[in-house]
Short mmCIF file of C-alpha atoms in Angstrom, two decimals:
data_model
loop_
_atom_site.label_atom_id
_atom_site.label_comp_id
_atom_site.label_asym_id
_atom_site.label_seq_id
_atom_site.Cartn_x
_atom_site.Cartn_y
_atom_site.Cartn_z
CA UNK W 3 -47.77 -129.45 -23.04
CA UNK W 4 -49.80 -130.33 -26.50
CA UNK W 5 -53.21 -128.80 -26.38
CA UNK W 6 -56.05 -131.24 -26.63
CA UNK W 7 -58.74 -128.77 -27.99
CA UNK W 8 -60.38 -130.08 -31.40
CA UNK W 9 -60.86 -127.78 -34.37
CA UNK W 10 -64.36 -127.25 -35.38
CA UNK W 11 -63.51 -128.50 -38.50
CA UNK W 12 -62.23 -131.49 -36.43
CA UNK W 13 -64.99 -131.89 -34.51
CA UNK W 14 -67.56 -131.49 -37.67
CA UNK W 15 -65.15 -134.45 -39.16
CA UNK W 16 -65.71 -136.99 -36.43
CA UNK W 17 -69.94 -135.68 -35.65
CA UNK W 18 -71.12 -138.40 -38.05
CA UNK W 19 -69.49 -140.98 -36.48
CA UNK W 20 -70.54 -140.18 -33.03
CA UNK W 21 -74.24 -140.10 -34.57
CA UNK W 22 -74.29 -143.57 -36.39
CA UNK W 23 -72.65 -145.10 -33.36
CA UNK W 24 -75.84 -143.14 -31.01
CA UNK W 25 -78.17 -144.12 -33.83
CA UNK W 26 -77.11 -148.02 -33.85
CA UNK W 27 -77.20 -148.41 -30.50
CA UNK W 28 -80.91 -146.79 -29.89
CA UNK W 29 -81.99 -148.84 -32.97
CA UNK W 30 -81.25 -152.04 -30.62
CA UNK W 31 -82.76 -151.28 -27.91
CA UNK W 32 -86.64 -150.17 -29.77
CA UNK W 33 -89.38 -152.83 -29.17
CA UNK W 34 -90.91 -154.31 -31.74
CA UNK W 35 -94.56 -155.08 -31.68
CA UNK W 36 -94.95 -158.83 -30.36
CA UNK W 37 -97.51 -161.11 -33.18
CA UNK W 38 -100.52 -161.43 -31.68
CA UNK W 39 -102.28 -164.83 -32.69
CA UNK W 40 -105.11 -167.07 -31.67
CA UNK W 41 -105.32 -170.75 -30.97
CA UNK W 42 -107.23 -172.85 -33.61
CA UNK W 43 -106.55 -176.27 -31.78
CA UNK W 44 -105.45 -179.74 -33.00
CA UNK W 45 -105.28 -180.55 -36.26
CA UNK W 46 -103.70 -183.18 -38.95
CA UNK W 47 -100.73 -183.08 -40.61
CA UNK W 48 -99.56 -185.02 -43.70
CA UNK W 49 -103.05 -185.62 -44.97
CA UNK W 50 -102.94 -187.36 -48.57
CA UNK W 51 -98.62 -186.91 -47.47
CA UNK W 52 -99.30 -183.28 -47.54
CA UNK W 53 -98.22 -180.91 -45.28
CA UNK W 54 -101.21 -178.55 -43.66
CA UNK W 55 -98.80 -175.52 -44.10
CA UNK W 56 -95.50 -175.72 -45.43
CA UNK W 57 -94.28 -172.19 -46.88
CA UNK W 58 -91.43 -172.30 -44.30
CA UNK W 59 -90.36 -174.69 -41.37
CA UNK W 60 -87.32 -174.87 -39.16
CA UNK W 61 -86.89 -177.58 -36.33
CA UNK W 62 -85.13 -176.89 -32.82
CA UNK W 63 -84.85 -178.79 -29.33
CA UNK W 64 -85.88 -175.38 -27.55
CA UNK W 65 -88.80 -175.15 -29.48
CA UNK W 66 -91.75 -173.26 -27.96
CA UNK W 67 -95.19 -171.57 -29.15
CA UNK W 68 -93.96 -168.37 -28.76
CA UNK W 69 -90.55 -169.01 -30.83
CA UNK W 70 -92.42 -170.50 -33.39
CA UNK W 71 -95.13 -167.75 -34.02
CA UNK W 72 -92.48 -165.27 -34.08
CA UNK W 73 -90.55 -166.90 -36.67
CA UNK W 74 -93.46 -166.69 -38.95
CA UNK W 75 -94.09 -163.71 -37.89
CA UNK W 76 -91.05 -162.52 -39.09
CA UNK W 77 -91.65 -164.41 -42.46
CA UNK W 78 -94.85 -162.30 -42.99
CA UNK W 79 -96.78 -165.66 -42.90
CA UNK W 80 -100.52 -165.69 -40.96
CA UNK W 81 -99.80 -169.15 -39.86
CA UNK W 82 -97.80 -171.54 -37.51
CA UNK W 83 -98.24 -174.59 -36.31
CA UNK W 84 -96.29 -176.46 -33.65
CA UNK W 85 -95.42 -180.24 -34.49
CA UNK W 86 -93.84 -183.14 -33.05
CA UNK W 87 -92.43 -181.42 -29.63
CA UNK W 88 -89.80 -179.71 -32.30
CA UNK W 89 -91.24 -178.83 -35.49
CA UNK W 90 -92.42 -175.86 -36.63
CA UNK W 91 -94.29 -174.99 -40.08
CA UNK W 92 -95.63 -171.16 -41.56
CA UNK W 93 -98.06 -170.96 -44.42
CA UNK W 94 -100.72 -168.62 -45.57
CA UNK W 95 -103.67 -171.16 -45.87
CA UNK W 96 -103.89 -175.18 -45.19
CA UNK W 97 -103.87 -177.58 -47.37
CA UNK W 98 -107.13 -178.68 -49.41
CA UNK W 99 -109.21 -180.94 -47.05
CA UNK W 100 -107.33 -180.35 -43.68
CA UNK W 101 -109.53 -180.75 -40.77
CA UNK W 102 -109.68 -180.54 -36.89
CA UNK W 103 -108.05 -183.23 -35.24
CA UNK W 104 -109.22 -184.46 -31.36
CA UNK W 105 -107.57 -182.03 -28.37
CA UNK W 106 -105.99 -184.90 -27.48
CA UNK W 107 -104.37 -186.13 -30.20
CA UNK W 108 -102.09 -183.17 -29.98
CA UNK W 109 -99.99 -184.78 -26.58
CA UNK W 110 -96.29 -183.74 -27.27
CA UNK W 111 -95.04 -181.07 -24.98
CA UNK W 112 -92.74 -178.58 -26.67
CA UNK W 113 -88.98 -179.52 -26.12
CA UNK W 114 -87.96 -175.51 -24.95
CA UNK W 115 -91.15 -175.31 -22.68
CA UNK W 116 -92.98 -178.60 -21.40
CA UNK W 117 -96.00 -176.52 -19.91
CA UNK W 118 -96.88 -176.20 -23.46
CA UNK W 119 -98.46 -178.26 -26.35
CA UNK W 120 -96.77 -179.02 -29.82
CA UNK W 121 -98.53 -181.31 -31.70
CA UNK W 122 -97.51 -184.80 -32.16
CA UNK W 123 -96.87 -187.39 -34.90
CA UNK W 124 -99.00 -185.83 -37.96
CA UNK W 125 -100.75 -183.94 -35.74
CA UNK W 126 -99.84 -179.87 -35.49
CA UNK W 127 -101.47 -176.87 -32.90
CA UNK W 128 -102.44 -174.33 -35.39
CA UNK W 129 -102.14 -170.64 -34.49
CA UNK W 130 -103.30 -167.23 -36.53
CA UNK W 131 -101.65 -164.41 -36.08
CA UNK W 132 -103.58 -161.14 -36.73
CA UNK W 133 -100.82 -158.80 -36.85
CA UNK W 134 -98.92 -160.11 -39.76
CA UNK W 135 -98.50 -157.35 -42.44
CA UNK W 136 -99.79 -158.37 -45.99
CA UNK W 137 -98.09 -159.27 -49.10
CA UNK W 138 -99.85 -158.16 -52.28
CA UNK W 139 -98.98 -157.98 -56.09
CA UNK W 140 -97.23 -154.72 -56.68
CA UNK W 141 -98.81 -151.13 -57.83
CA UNK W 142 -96.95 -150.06 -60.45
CA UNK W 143 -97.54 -146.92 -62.32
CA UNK W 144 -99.31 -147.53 -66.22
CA UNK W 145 -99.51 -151.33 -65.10
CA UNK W 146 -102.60 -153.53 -63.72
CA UNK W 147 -101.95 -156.59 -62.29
CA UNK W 148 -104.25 -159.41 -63.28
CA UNK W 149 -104.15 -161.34 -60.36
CA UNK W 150 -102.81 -164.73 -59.75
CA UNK W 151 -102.93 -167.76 -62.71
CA UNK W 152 -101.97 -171.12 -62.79
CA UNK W 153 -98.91 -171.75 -65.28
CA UNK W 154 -98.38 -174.61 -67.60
CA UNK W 155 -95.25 -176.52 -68.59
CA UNK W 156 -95.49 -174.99 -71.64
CA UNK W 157 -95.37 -171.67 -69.96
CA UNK W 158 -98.42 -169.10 -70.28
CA UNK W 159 -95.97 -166.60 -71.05
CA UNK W 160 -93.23 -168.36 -73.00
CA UNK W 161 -90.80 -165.86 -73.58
CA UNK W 162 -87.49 -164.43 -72.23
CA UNK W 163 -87.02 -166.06 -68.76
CA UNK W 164 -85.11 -164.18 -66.04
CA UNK W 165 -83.98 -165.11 -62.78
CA UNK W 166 -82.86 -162.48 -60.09
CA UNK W 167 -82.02 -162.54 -56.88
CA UNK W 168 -83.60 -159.07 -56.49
CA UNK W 169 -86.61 -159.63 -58.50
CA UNK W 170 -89.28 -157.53 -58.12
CA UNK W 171 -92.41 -156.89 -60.85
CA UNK W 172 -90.68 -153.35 -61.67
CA UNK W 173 -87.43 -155.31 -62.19
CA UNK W 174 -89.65 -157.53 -64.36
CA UNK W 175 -91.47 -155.29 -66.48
CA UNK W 176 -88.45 -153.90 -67.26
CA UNK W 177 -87.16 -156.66 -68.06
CA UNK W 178 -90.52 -157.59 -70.59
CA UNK W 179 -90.59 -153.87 -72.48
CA UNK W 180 -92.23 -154.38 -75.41
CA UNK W 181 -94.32 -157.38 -74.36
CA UNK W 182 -97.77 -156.44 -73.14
CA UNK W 183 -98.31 -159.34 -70.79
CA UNK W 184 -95.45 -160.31 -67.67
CA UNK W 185 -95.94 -162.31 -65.00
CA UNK W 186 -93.41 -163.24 -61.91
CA UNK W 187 -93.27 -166.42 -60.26
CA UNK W 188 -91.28 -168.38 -57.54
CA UNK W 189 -89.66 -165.48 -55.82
CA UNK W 190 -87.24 -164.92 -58.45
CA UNK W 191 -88.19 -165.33 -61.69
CA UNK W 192 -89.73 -163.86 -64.41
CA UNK W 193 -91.73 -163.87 -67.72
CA UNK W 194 -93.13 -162.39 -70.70
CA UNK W 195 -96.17 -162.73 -72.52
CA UNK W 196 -98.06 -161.85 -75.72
CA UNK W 197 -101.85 -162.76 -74.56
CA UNK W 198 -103.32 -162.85 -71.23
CA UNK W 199 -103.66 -165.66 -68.93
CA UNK W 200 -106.88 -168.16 -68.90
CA UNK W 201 -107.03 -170.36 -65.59
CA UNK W 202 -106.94 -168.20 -63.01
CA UNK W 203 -106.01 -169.23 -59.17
CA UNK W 204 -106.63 -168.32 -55.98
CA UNK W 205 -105.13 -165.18 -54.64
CA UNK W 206 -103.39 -167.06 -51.84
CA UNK W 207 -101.69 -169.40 -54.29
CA UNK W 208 -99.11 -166.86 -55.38
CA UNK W 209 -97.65 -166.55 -51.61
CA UNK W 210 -94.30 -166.46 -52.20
CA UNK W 211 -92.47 -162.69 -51.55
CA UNK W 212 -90.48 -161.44 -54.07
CA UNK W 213 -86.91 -161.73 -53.75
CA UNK W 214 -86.24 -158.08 -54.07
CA UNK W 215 -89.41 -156.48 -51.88
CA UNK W 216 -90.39 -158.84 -48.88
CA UNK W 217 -93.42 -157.06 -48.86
CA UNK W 218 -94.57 -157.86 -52.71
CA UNK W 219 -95.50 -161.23 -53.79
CA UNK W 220 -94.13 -162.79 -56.73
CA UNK W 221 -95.94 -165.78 -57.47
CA UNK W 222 -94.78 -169.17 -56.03
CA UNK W 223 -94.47 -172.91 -57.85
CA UNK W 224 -96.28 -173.25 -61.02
CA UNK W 225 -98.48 -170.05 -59.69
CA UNK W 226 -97.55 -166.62 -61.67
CA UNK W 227 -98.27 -162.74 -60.08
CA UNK W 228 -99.32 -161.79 -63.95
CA UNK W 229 -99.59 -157.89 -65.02
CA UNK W 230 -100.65 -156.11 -68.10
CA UNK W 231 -99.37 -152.77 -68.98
CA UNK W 232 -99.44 -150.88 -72.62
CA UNK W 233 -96.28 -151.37 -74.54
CA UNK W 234 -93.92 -148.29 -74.23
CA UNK W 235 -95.51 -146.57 -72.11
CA UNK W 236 -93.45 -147.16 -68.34
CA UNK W 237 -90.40 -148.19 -69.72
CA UNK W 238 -87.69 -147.11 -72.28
CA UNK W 239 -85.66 -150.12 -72.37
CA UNK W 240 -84.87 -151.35 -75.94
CA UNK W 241 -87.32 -154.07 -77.01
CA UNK W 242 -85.91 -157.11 -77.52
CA UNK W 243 -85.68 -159.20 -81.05
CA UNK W 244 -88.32 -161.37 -80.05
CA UNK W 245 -90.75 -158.62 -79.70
CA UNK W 246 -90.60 -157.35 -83.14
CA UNK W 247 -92.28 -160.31 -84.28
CA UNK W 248 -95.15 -159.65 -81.83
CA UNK W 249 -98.84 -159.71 -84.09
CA UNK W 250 -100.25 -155.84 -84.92
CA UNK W 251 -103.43 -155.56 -83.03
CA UNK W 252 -103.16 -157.95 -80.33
CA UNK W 253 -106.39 -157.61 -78.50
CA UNK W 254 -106.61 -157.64 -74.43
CA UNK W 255 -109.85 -160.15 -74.31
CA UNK W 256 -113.26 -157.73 -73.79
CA UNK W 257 -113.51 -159.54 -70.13
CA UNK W 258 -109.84 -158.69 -68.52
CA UNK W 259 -110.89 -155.45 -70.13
CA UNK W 260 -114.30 -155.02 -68.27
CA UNK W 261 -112.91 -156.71 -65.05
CA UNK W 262 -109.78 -154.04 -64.61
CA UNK W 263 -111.38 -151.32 -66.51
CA UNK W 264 -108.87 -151.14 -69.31
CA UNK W 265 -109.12 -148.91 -72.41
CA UNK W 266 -111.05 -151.04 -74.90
CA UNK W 267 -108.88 -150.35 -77.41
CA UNK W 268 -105.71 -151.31 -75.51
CA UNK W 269 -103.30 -153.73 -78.11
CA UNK W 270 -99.57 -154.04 -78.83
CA UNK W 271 -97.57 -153.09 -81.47
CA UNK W 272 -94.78 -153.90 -83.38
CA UNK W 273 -91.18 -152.18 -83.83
CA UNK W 274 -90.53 -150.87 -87.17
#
């Protein structure tokens, strides 16, 4: 009769695989903390045909409060709103010149649980949720990040466009070695600069996460995540051609300099 006792080197062989297997079934069975988030009534939608939030949506016929707030949960937005027994939206802020809308304009029950309220033709119940975790621009080591600008169609930084599906604003600055000035925008994309940025915009413009780092923002349309970092001194990537043409001398202005206590004497340089 064949003996059935295992080696240790056997059993050492197949321990890993016992582990993972332990460690993916635990992993499904740990609770995650629910999103907590507060009623802020009836309000309108599609005011001036824009949408009070409108980040993210998805629509479903068993659509309820709670399925909704978790789904923007999930999305790391503070928002949700509940619309048209169906709908549901996630934003960071509402629109310019939303209001309250009457209790009672918001009459639709939600399709996956009629005890409860979901809005109603261009009318939404709004909901914050506290426990969201918060995107920011990203802290990157020899860089400052300017905060959030408006961008032209000219481009306030013009050069060497990138588009990544795992963008990030390391990935970018990488990408921008030997310009002083990058910004990120849209999730995925980047740019580089030679000056700094003029119109600035709030910080919740730039709400959309990066592509590569869910918890970094990167911008979002015609709104750019813009950093400033000295040339050559986080990155040894080669500088590209357009780069060498950059102006000797090319002064951060005296009030980004004040505002994010740069060295006054902070400039770019040329390749020779």
């Amino acid at each position: 009769m064949a003996s059935t006792h295992l080696s240790l080197r056997q059993l050492l062989s197949v321990f890993p695989i016992f582990t993972t297997a332990i460690n993916a079934l635990a992993s499904q069975h740990i609770k995650r903390e629910p999103p907590v988030a507060t009623s802020l009534g009836c309000h309108y939608d599609n005011v001036g045909d824009e949408r009070a939030i409108e980040a993210s949506s998805y629509a479903a016929d068993d659509m309820t409060v709670e399925s909704c707030i978790e789904f923007c949960a999930n999305g790391k937005h503070p928002l949700a709103a509940v619309s048209y027994g169906r709908e549901c939206f996630c934003g960071e802020t509402l629109s310019a010149g939303n209001v309250a809308a009457p209790e009672a304009d918001c009459s639709f029950a939600c399709a996956g649980n009629p005890l409860e309220k979901c809005g109603a033709g261009n009318r939404i119940n709004l909901y914050s949720i506290q426990n969201v975790p918060v995107r920011g621009p990203a802290d990157l080591p020899g860089v400052t990040s300017l905060g959030c600008f408006v961008d032209t169609p000219t481009r306030v930084f013009p050069f060497n466009l990138v588009a990544a599906d795992d963008m990030t604003a390391a990935k970018c600055r990488d990408h921008c070695a030997g310009f002083s000035f990058f910004g990120t925008q849209y999730s995925r994309e980047c740019f580089c600069g030679t000056s700094a940025p003029t119109i600035s915009a709030p910080a919740s413009d730039c709400s959309m996460a990066c592509a590569g780092d869910d918890n970094e923002v990167c911008g979002a349309g015609m709104r750019l995540n813009a950093y400033y970092h000295v040339v050559g001194a986080t990155s040894t990537t080669a500088r590209t051609s357009t780069a060498a043409s950059l102006t000797p001398r090319r002064w951060l202005p005296l009030r980004l300099q004040l505002q994010h206590r740069l060295p006054l004497r902070a400039f770019t340089t040329t390749n020779t």
